[in-house]
Amino acid sequence: MSSSSPYYFKGSPMTVRVNGVVGWLARHGLSIAGSAELSVRGRKSGAMQRVPVNPHTYEGGQYLVSARGHSQWVRNMRAAGGGELRVGRKVRAFTAVELPDEEKLPLLRTYLEKWGWEVKDYFAGVTAKSSDEEILAIAPDHPVFRITVTK
């Protein structure tokens, strides 16, 4: 990847398999540590794409953080402007607004406090205990969307 390419941490074959299981479990009603299955319309295919995510609540708002960077679901979300979160039969449609980097600091810090055990490899050594400057330095690599449930 060149230095001008957006950051993306590709999952290993094992991670892809585990994500498939976590997504299947969420789709069938079993959330692992708060995970859910995200469905977002593909920007090219128009078909719904599914991926497990860790919805994050901060100061009463709900957010989706892309631990792996500028992934396909992020690119699709930018085009679609929303999607659905599912755990079993509970489906929540939402709209999404991407946050600018300067607003991400408290969200990334609290996300890492909750999910750091799972996503630590994707944050280049940055943890919830890192300095504000260190977190802000990686903020452009991790898109964050504020979501608003519509139904």
PDB file of C-alpha atoms in Angstrom:
ATOM      1  CA  MET A   1       0.000   0.000   0.000  1.00  0.00           C
ATOM      2  CA  SER A   2       1.411   3.399  -0.897  1.00  0.00           C
ATOM      3  CA  SER A   3       1.488   6.232   1.619  1.00  0.00           C
ATOM      4  CA  SER A   4      -1.279   7.989  -0.345  1.00  0.00           C
ATOM      5  CA  SER A   5      -3.650   5.007  -0.163  1.00  0.00           C
ATOM      6  CA  PRO A   6      -6.276   5.083   2.586  1.00  0.00           C
ATOM      7  CA  TYR A   7      -5.472   2.833   5.540  1.00  0.00           C
ATOM      8  CA  TYR A   8      -7.077  -0.611   5.444  1.00  0.00           C
ATOM      9  CA  PHE A   9      -6.084  -3.605   7.567  1.00  0.00           C
ATOM     10  CA  LYS A  10      -7.128  -6.727   5.680  1.00  0.00           C
ATOM     11  CA  GLY A  11      -8.346  -9.582   7.848  1.00  0.00           C
ATOM     12  CA  SER A  12      -6.516 -12.899   7.897  1.00  0.00           C
ATOM     13  CA  PRO A  13      -8.357 -15.978   6.626  1.00  0.00           C
ATOM     14  CA  MET A  14      -8.997 -16.929  10.272  1.00  0.00           C
ATOM     15  CA  THR A  15     -10.395 -13.477  11.072  1.00  0.00           C
ATOM     16  CA  VAL A  16     -12.669 -13.667   8.034  1.00  0.00           C
ATOM     17  CA  ARG A  17     -13.997 -17.033   9.269  1.00  0.00           C
ATOM     18  CA  VAL A  18     -14.506 -15.737  12.819  1.00  0.00           C
ATOM     19  CA  ASN A  19     -16.313 -12.640  11.489  1.00  0.00           C
ATOM     20  CA  GLY A  20     -18.563 -14.914   9.462  1.00  0.00           C
ATOM     21  CA  VAL A  21     -19.495 -16.816  12.613  1.00  0.00           C
ATOM     22  CA  VAL A  22     -20.033 -13.614  14.649  1.00  0.00           C
ATOM     23  CA  GLY A  23     -22.245 -12.197  11.878  1.00  0.00           C
ATOM     24  CA  TRP A  24     -24.220 -15.444  11.631  1.00  0.00           C
ATOM     25  CA  LEU A  25     -24.726 -15.485  15.401  1.00  0.00           C
ATOM     26  CA  ALA A  26     -25.932 -11.866  15.440  1.00  0.00           C
ATOM     27  CA  ARG A  27     -28.267 -12.575  12.517  1.00  0.00           C
ATOM     28  CA  HIS A  28     -29.712 -15.435  14.553  1.00  0.00           C
ATOM     29  CA  GLY A  29     -30.110 -13.483  17.790  1.00  0.00           C
ATOM     30  CA  LEU A  30     -26.867 -14.010  19.710  1.00  0.00           C
ATOM     31  CA  SER A  31     -24.787 -10.872  20.172  1.00  0.00           C
ATOM     32  CA  ILE A  32     -21.175 -11.415  21.241  1.00  0.00           C
ATOM     33  CA  ALA A  33     -20.194  -8.602  23.651  1.00  0.00           C
ATOM     34  CA  GLY A  34     -22.660  -6.210  21.991  1.00  0.00           C
ATOM     35  CA  SER A  35     -21.864  -7.031  18.364  1.00  0.00           C
ATOM     36  CA  ALA A  36     -24.480  -6.691  15.615  1.00  0.00           C
ATOM     37  CA  GLU A  37     -24.698  -7.436  11.928  1.00  0.00           C
ATOM     38  CA  LEU A  38     -24.491  -4.350   9.722  1.00  0.00           C
ATOM     39  CA  SER A  39     -26.280  -4.393   6.380  1.00  0.00           C
ATOM     40  CA  VAL A  40     -25.457  -1.601   3.953  1.00  0.00           C
ATOM     41  CA  ARG A  41     -26.305  -1.271   0.274  1.00  0.00           C
ATOM     42  CA  GLY A  42     -23.331  -1.864  -2.017  1.00  0.00           C
ATOM     43  CA  ARG A  43     -22.316   1.268  -3.891  1.00  0.00           C
ATOM     44  CA  LYS A  44     -21.668  -0.668  -7.111  1.00  0.00           C
ATOM     45  CA  SER A  45     -23.817  -3.806  -6.896  1.00  0.00           C
ATOM     46  CA  GLY A  46     -26.809  -2.285  -5.121  1.00  0.00           C
ATOM     47  CA  ALA A  47     -27.052  -5.532  -3.132  1.00  0.00           C
ATOM     48  CA  MET A  48     -27.090  -5.479   0.657  1.00  0.00           C
ATOM     49  CA  GLN A  49     -23.658  -6.294   2.069  1.00  0.00           C
ATOM     50  CA  ARG A  50     -23.398  -7.758   5.592  1.00  0.00           C
ATOM     51  CA  VAL A  51     -20.571  -7.508   8.108  1.00  0.00           C
ATOM     52  CA  PRO A  52     -20.367  -7.825  11.908  1.00  0.00           C
ATOM     53  CA  VAL A  53     -19.706  -4.555  13.742  1.00  0.00           C
ATOM     54  CA  ASN A  54     -19.350  -3.306  17.305  1.00  0.00           C
ATOM     55  CA  PRO A  55     -21.878  -0.473  17.741  1.00  0.00           C
ATOM     56  CA  HIS A  56     -20.552   2.067  20.233  1.00  0.00           C
ATOM     57  CA  THR A  57     -22.561   4.317  22.543  1.00  0.00           C
ATOM     58  CA  TYR A  58     -20.994   7.567  23.705  1.00  0.00           C
ATOM     59  CA  GLU A  59     -22.799  10.303  25.660  1.00  0.00           C
ATOM     60  CA  GLY A  60     -26.182   8.985  24.532  1.00  0.00           C
ATOM     61  CA  GLY A  61     -25.252   8.859  20.837  1.00  0.00           C
ATOM     62  CA  GLN A  62     -24.677   5.748  18.764  1.00  0.00           C
ATOM     63  CA  TYR A  63     -21.646   5.310  16.518  1.00  0.00           C
ATOM     64  CA  LEU A  64     -19.978   2.857  14.186  1.00  0.00           C
ATOM     65  CA  VAL A  65     -16.174   2.882  14.211  1.00  0.00           C
ATOM     66  CA  SER A  66     -14.194   1.186  11.465  1.00  0.00           C
ATOM     67  CA  ALA A  67     -11.338  -0.464  13.341  1.00  0.00           C
ATOM     68  CA  ARG A  68      -9.823  -1.732  10.087  1.00  0.00           C
ATOM     69  CA  GLY A  69      -9.912   1.601   8.331  1.00  0.00           C
ATOM     70  CA  HIS A  70     -11.380   2.485   4.962  1.00  0.00           C
ATOM     71  CA  SER A  71     -13.093  -0.858   4.379  1.00  0.00           C
ATOM     72  CA  GLN A  72     -15.768  -1.742   1.843  1.00  0.00           C
ATOM     73  CA  TRP A  73     -18.545  -1.210   4.384  1.00  0.00           C
ATOM     74  CA  VAL A  74     -17.198   2.300   5.036  1.00  0.00           C
ATOM     75  CA  ARG A  75     -17.161   3.124   1.324  1.00  0.00           C
ATOM     76  CA  ASN A  76     -20.666   1.715   0.949  1.00  0.00           C
ATOM     77  CA  MET A  77     -21.891   3.679   3.991  1.00  0.00           C
ATOM     78  CA  ARG A  78     -20.559   6.911   2.524  1.00  0.00           C
ATOM     79  CA  ALA A  79     -22.548   6.244  -0.648  1.00  0.00           C
ATOM     80  CA  ALA A  80     -25.714   4.893   1.023  1.00  0.00           C
ATOM     81  CA  GLY A  81     -25.921   7.270   3.989  1.00  0.00           C
ATOM     82  CA  GLY A  82     -27.321   4.566   6.252  1.00  0.00           C
ATOM     83  CA  GLY A  83     -28.139   0.925   6.683  1.00  0.00           C
ATOM     84  CA  GLU A  84     -29.480  -1.562   9.191  1.00  0.00           C
ATOM     85  CA  LEU A  85     -28.204  -3.177  12.374  1.00  0.00           C
ATOM     86  CA  ARG A  86     -29.547  -6.623  13.225  1.00  0.00           C
ATOM     87  CA  VAL A  87     -29.475  -8.884  16.232  1.00  0.00           C
ATOM     88  CA  GLY A  88     -31.928 -11.712  15.584  1.00  0.00           C
ATOM     89  CA  ARG A  89     -35.356 -10.380  14.681  1.00  0.00           C
ATOM     90  CA  LYS A  90     -34.534  -6.916  15.993  1.00  0.00           C
ATOM     91  CA  VAL A  91     -33.609  -4.790  12.982  1.00  0.00           C
ATOM     92  CA  ARG A  92     -32.833  -1.103  13.402  1.00  0.00           C
ATOM     93  CA  ALA A  93     -32.699   1.021  10.256  1.00  0.00           C
ATOM     94  CA  PHE A  94     -30.523   4.111  10.588  1.00  0.00           C
ATOM     95  CA  THR A  95     -29.050   7.086   8.802  1.00  0.00           C
ATOM     96  CA  ALA A  96     -25.341   7.807   9.168  1.00  0.00           C
ATOM     97  CA  VAL A  97     -23.172  10.907   9.162  1.00  0.00           C
ATOM     98  CA  GLU A  98     -19.390  10.607   9.067  1.00  0.00           C
ATOM     99  CA  LEU A  99     -17.540  12.615  11.696  1.00  0.00           C
ATOM    100  CA  PRO A 100     -14.581  14.867  10.893  1.00  0.00           C
ATOM    101  CA  ASP A 101     -11.244  13.760  12.377  1.00  0.00           C
ATOM    102  CA  GLU A 102     -11.190  16.545  14.973  1.00  0.00           C
ATOM    103  CA  GLU A 103     -14.384  15.169  16.603  1.00  0.00           C
ATOM    104  CA  LYS A 104     -13.167  11.569  16.908  1.00  0.00           C
ATOM    105  CA  LEU A 105     -10.845  11.772  19.947  1.00  0.00           C
ATOM    106  CA  PRO A 106     -13.311  10.923  22.755  1.00  0.00           C
ATOM    107  CA  LEU A 107     -15.087   8.336  20.601  1.00  0.00           C
ATOM    108  CA  LEU A 108     -11.916   6.512  19.631  1.00  0.00           C
ATOM    109  CA  ARG A 109     -10.652   6.567  23.215  1.00  0.00           C
ATOM    110  CA  THR A 110     -13.885   5.127  24.658  1.00  0.00           C
ATOM    111  CA  TYR A 111     -14.176   2.657  21.758  1.00  0.00           C
ATOM    112  CA  LEU A 112     -10.678   1.406  22.557  1.00  0.00           C
ATOM    113  CA  GLU A 113     -11.587   1.167  26.267  1.00  0.00           C
ATOM    114  CA  LYS A 114     -14.480  -1.142  25.399  1.00  0.00           C
ATOM    115  CA  TRP A 115     -13.232  -2.996  22.314  1.00  0.00           C
ATOM    116  CA  GLY A 116      -9.434  -2.677  22.512  1.00  0.00           C
ATOM    117  CA  TRP A 117      -9.085  -6.325  23.524  1.00  0.00           C
ATOM    118  CA  GLU A 118     -10.575  -7.280  20.156  1.00  0.00           C
ATOM    119  CA  VAL A 119      -9.265  -4.589  17.782  1.00  0.00           C
ATOM    120  CA  LYS A 120      -5.818  -3.736  19.209  1.00  0.00           C
ATOM    121  CA  ASP A 121      -3.956  -5.074  16.172  1.00  0.00           C
ATOM    122  CA  TYR A 122      -5.678  -2.560  13.876  1.00  0.00           C
ATOM    123  CA  PHE A 123      -4.644   0.599  15.760  1.00  0.00           C
ATOM    124  CA  ALA A 124      -0.854   0.599  15.261  1.00  0.00           C
ATOM    125  CA  GLY A 125      -0.075   0.335  18.964  1.00  0.00           C
ATOM    126  CA  VAL A 126      -2.480   3.087  19.998  1.00  0.00           C
ATOM    127  CA  THR A 127      -4.615   2.201  23.035  1.00  0.00           C
ATOM    128  CA  ALA A 128      -7.221   3.900  25.209  1.00  0.00           C
ATOM    129  CA  LYS A 129      -4.330   5.049  27.429  1.00  0.00           C
ATOM    130  CA  SER A 130      -2.416   6.704  24.563  1.00  0.00           C
ATOM    131  CA  SER A 131      -2.012  10.469  24.502  1.00  0.00           C
ATOM    132  CA  ASP A 132      -4.545  12.705  22.758  1.00  0.00           C
ATOM    133  CA  GLU A 133      -1.910  13.437  20.110  1.00  0.00           C
ATOM    134  CA  GLU A 134      -1.360   9.728  19.404  1.00  0.00           C
ATOM    135  CA  ILE A 135      -5.084   9.081  19.051  1.00  0.00           C
ATOM    136  CA  LEU A 136      -5.581  12.130  16.837  1.00  0.00           C
ATOM    137  CA  ALA A 137      -2.682  10.949  14.652  1.00  0.00           C
ATOM    138  CA  ILE A 138      -4.523   7.701  13.808  1.00  0.00           C
ATOM    139  CA  ALA A 139      -7.995   9.310  13.585  1.00  0.00           C
ATOM    140  CA  PRO A 140      -7.863   9.729   9.764  1.00  0.00           C
ATOM    141  CA  ASP A 141      -7.292   5.961   9.466  1.00  0.00           C
ATOM    142  CA  HIS A 142     -10.483   5.041  11.356  1.00  0.00           C
ATOM    143  CA  PRO A 143     -13.760   6.411   9.968  1.00  0.00           C
ATOM    144  CA  VAL A 144     -16.491   7.043  12.551  1.00  0.00           C
ATOM    145  CA  PHE A 145     -20.187   7.414  11.740  1.00  0.00           C
ATOM    146  CA  ARG A 146     -22.863   8.868  14.023  1.00  0.00           C
ATOM    147  CA  ILE A 147     -25.973   6.794  13.457  1.00  0.00           C
ATOM    148  CA  THR A 148     -29.577   7.807  14.030  1.00  0.00           C
ATOM    149  CA  VAL A 149     -32.108   5.000  14.261  1.00  0.00           C
ATOM    150  CA  THR A 150     -35.098   5.680  11.997  1.00  0.00           C
ATOM    151  CA  LYS A 151     -37.323   2.702  12.934  1.00  0.00           C
TER     152      LYS A 151
END
